[in-house]
Coordinates of N, CA, C and O in Angstrom, one line a residue:
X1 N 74.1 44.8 67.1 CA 73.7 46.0 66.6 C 73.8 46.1 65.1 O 74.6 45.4 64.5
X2 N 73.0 47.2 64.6 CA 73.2 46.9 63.0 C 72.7 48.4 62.3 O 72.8 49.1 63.3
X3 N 72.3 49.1 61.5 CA 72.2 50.5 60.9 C 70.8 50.3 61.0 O 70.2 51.2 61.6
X4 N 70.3 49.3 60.6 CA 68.7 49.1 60.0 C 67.7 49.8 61.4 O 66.6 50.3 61.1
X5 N 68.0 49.9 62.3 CA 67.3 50.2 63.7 C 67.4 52.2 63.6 O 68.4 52.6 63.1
X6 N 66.4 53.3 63.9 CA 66.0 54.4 63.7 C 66.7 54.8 64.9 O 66.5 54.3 66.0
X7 N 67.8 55.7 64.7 CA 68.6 56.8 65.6 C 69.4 56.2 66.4 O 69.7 56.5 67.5
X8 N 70.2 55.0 65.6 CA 71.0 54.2 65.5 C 72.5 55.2 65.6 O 72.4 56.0 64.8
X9 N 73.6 55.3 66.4 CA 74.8 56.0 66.5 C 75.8 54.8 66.0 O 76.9 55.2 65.7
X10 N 75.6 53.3 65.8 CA 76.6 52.8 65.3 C 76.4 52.4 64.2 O 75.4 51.7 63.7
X11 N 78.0 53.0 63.3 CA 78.0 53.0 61.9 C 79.1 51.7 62.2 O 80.0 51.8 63.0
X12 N 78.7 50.3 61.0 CA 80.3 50.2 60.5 C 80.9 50.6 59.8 O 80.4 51.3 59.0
X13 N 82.5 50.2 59.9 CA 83.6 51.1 59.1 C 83.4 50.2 57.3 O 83.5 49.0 57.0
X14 N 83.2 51.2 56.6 CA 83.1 50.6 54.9 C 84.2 50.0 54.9 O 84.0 49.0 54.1
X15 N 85.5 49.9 55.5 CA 86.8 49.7 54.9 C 87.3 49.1 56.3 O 87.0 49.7 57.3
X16 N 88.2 47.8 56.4 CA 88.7 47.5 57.7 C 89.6 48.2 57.9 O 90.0 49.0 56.9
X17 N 90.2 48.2 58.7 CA 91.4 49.1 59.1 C 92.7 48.5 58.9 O 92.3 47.4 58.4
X18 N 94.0 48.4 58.9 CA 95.0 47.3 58.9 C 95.1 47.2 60.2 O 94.6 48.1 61.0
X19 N 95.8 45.9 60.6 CA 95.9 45.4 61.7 C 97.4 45.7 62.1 O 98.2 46.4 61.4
X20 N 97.8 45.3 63.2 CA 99.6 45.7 63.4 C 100.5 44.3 62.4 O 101.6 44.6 61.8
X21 N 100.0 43.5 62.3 CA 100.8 42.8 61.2 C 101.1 43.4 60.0 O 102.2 43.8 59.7
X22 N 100.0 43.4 59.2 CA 100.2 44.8 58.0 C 100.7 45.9 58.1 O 101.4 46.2 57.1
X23 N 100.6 46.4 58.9 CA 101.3 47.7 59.2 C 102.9 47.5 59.4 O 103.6 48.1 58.5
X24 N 103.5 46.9 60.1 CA 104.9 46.4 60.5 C 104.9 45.8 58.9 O 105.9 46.2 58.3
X25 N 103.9 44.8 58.1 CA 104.9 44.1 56.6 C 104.9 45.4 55.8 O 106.0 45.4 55.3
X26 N 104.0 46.6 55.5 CA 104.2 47.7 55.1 C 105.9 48.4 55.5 O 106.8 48.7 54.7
X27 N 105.7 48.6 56.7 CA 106.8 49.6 56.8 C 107.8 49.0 56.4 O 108.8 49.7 56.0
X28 N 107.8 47.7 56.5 CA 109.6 47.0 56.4 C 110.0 47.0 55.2 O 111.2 47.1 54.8
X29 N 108.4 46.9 54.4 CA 108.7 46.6 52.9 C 109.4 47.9 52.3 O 110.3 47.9 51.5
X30 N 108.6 49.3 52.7 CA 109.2 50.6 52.3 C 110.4 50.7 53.1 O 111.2 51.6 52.7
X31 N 110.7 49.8 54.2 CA 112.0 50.3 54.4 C 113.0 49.9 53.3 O 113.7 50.5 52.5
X32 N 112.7 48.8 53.6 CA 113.8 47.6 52.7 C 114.1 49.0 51.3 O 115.0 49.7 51.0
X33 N 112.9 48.8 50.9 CA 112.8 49.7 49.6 C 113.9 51.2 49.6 O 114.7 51.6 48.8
X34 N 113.3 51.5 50.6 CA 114.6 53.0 51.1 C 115.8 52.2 50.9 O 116.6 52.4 49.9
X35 N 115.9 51.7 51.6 CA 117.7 50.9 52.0 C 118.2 50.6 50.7 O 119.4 50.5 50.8
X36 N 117.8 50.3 49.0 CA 117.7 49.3 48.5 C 117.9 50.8 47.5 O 119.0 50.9 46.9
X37 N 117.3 51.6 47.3 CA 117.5 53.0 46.2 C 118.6 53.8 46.9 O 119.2 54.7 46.2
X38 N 119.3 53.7 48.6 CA 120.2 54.2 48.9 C 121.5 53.7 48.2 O 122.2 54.3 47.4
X39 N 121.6 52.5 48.7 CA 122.6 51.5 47.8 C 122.7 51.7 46.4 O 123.6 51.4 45.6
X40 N 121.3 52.4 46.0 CA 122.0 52.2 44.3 C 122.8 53.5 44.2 O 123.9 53.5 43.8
X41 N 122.1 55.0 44.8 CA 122.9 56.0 44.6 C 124.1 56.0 45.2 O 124.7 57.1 44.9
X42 N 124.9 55.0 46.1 CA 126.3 55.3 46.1 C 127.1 55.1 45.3 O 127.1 54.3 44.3
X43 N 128.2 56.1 45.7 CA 129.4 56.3 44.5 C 130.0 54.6 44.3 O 130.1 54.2 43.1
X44 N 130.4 53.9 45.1 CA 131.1 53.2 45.1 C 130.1 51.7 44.9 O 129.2 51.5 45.8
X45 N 130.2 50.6 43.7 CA 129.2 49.6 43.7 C 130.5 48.1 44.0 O 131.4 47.6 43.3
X46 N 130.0 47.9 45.0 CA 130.7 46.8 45.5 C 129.6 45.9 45.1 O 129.5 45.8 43.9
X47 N 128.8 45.2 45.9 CA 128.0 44.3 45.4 C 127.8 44.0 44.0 O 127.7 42.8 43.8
X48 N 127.6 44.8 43.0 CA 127.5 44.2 41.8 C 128.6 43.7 41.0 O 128.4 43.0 40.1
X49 N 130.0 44.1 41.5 CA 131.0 43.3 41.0 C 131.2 42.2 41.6 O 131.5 41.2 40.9
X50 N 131.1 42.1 43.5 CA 131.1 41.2 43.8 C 130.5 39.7 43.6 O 131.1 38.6 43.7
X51 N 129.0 40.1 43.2 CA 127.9 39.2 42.7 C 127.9 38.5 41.1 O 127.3 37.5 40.6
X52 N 128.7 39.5 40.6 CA 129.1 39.3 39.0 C 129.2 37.6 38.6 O 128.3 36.8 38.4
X53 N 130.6 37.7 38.4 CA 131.3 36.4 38.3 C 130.2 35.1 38.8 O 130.0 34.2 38.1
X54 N 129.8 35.2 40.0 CA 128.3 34.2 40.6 C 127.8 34.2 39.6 O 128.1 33.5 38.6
X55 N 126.5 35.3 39.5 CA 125.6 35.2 38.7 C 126.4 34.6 36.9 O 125.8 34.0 36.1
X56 N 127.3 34.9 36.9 CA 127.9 35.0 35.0 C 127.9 33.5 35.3 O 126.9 32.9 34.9
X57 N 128.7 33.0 35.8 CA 128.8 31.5 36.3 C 127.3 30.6 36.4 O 127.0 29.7 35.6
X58 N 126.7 30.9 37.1 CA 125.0 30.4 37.3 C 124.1 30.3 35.6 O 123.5 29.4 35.0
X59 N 124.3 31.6 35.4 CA 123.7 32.2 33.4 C 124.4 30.9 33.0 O 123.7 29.8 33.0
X60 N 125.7 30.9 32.7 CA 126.5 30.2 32.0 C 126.3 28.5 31.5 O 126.4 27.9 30.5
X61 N 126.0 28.2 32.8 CA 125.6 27.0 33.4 C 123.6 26.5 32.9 O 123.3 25.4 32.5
X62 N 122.8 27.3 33.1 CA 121.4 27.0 33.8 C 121.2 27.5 32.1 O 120.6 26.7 31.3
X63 N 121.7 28.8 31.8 CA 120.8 29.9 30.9 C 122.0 30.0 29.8 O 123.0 30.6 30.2
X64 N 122.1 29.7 29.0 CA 123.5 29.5 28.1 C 123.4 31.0 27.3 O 124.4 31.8 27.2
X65 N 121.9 31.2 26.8 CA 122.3 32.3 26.4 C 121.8 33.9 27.0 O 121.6 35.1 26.6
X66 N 121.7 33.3 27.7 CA 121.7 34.6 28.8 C 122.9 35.7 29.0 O 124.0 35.4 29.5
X67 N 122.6 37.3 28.5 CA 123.5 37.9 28.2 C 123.5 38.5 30.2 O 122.4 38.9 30.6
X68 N 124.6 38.4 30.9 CA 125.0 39.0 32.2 C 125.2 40.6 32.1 O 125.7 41.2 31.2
X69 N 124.7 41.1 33.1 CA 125.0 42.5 33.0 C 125.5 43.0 34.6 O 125.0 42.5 35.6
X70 N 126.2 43.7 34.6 CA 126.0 44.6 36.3 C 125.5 45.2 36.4 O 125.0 45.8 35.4
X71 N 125.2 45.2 37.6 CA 124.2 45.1 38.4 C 124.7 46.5 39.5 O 125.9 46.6 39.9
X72 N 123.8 47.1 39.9 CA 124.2 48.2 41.0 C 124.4 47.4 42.3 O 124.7 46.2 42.4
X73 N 124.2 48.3 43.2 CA 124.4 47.5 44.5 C 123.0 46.9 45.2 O 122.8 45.9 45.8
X74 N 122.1 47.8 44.8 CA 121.0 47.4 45.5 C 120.4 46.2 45.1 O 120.1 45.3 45.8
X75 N 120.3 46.4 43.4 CA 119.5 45.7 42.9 C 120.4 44.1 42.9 O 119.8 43.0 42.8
X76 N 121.7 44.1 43.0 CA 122.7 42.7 42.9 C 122.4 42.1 44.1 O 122.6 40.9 44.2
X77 N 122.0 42.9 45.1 CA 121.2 42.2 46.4 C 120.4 41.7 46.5 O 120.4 40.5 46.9
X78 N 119.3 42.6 46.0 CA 118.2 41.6 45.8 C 117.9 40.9 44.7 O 116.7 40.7 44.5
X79 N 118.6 40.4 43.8 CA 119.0 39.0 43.2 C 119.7 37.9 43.9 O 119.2 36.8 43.9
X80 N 121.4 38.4 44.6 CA 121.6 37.5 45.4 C 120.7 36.7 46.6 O 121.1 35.6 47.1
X81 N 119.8 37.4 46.8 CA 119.0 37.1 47.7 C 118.1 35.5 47.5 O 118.1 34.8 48.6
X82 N 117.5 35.0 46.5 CA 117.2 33.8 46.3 C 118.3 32.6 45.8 O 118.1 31.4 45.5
X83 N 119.7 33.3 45.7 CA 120.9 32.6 45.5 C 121.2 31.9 47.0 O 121.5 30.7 47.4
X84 N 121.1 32.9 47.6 CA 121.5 32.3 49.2 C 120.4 31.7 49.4 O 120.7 30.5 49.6
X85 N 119.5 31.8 49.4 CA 118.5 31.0 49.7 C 118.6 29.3 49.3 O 119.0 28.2 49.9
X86 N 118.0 29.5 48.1 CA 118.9 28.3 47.5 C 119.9 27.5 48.4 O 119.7 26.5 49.1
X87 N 121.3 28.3 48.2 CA 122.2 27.7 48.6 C 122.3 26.9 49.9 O 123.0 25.9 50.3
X88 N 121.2 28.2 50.5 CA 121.2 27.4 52.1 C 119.9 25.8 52.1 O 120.1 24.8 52.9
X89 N 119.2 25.9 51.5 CA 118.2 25.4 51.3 C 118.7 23.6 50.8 O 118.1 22.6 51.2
X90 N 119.7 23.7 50.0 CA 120.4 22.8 49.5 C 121.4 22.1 50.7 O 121.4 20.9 51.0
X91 N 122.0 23.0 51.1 CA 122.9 23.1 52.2 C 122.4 21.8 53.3 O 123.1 20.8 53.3
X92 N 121.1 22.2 54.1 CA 120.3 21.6 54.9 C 119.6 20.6 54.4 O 119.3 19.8 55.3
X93 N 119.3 20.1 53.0 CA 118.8 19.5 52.6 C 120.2 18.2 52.3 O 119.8 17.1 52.8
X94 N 121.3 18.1 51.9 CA 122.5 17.5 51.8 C 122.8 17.2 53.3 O 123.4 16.1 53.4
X95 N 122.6 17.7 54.4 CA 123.2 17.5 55.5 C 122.2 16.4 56.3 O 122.5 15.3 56.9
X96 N 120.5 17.2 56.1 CA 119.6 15.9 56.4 C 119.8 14.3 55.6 O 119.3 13.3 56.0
X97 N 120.4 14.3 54.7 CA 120.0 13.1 54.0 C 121.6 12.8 54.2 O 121.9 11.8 53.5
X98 N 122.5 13.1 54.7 CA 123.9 12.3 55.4 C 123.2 12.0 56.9 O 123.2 10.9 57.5
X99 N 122.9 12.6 57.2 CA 122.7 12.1 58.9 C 121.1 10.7 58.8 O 120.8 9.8 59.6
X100 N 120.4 11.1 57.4 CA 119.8 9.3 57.2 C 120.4 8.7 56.6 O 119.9 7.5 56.6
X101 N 121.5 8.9 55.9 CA 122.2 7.9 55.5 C 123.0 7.4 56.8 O 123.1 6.1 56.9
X102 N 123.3 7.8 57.4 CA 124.1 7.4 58.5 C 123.3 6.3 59.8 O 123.8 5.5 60.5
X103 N 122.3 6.6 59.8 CA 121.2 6.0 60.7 C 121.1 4.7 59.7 O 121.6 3.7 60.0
X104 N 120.5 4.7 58.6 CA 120.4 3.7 57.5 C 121.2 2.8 57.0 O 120.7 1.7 56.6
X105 N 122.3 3.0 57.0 CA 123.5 2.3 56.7 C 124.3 1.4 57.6 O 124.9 1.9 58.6
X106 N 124.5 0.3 57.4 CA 125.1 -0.6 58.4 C 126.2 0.3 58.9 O 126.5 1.3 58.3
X107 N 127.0 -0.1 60.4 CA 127.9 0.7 61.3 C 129.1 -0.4 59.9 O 128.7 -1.2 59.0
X108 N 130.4 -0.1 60.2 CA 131.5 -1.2 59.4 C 131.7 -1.4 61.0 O 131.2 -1.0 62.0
X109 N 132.7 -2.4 60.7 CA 133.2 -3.2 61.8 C 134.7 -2.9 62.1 O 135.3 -2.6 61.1
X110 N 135.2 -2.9 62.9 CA 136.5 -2.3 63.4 C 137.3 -3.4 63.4 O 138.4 -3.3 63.8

């Protein structure tokens, strides 16, 4: 079916609709976002001291002159957040290449 035909009742939509995938990455993202401006207005910032010394350590190391600052709670999150990653990322990658070294490597002898 198509418009071009005379007393035609089906229109398409100008605009698709979102689908439930979109919808659910929307909401999560504005949640996240809620969750993430709650954490900054609390009284108390744990996360950014906690994260501190890491990040000052990482600067230190990677970014020499990289001046460190604290960080609220929210936002020290979502920075730590590609640290873990990383870290895990490394993690799995060190543990694959012992378990081919181990297949690869002569047994010793007893």
């Amino acid at each position: 079916m198509s418009n071009n035909e005379p007393n035609n009742h089906y229109y398409e939509p100008a605009v698709r609709s979102l689908g439930l995938i979109e919808g659910a990455i929307i909401v999560m993202t504005v949640g996240a976002m809620a969750v993430v401006q709650w954490l900054d207005e609390q009284p108390l910032q744990v996360f950014g001291w906690f994260l501190f010394p890491i990040e000052f350590l990482l600067n230190a190391v990677f970014f020499p002159g990289t001046e460190t600052r604290l960080r609220k709670n929210g936002a020290a999150l979502l920075e730590a957040l590609p640290m873990f990653l990383l870290s895990y990322v490394l993690y799995r990658f060190a543990k694959a290449a012992i378990s081919v070294l181990r297949l690869v490597l002569p047994k010793r002898p007893q």
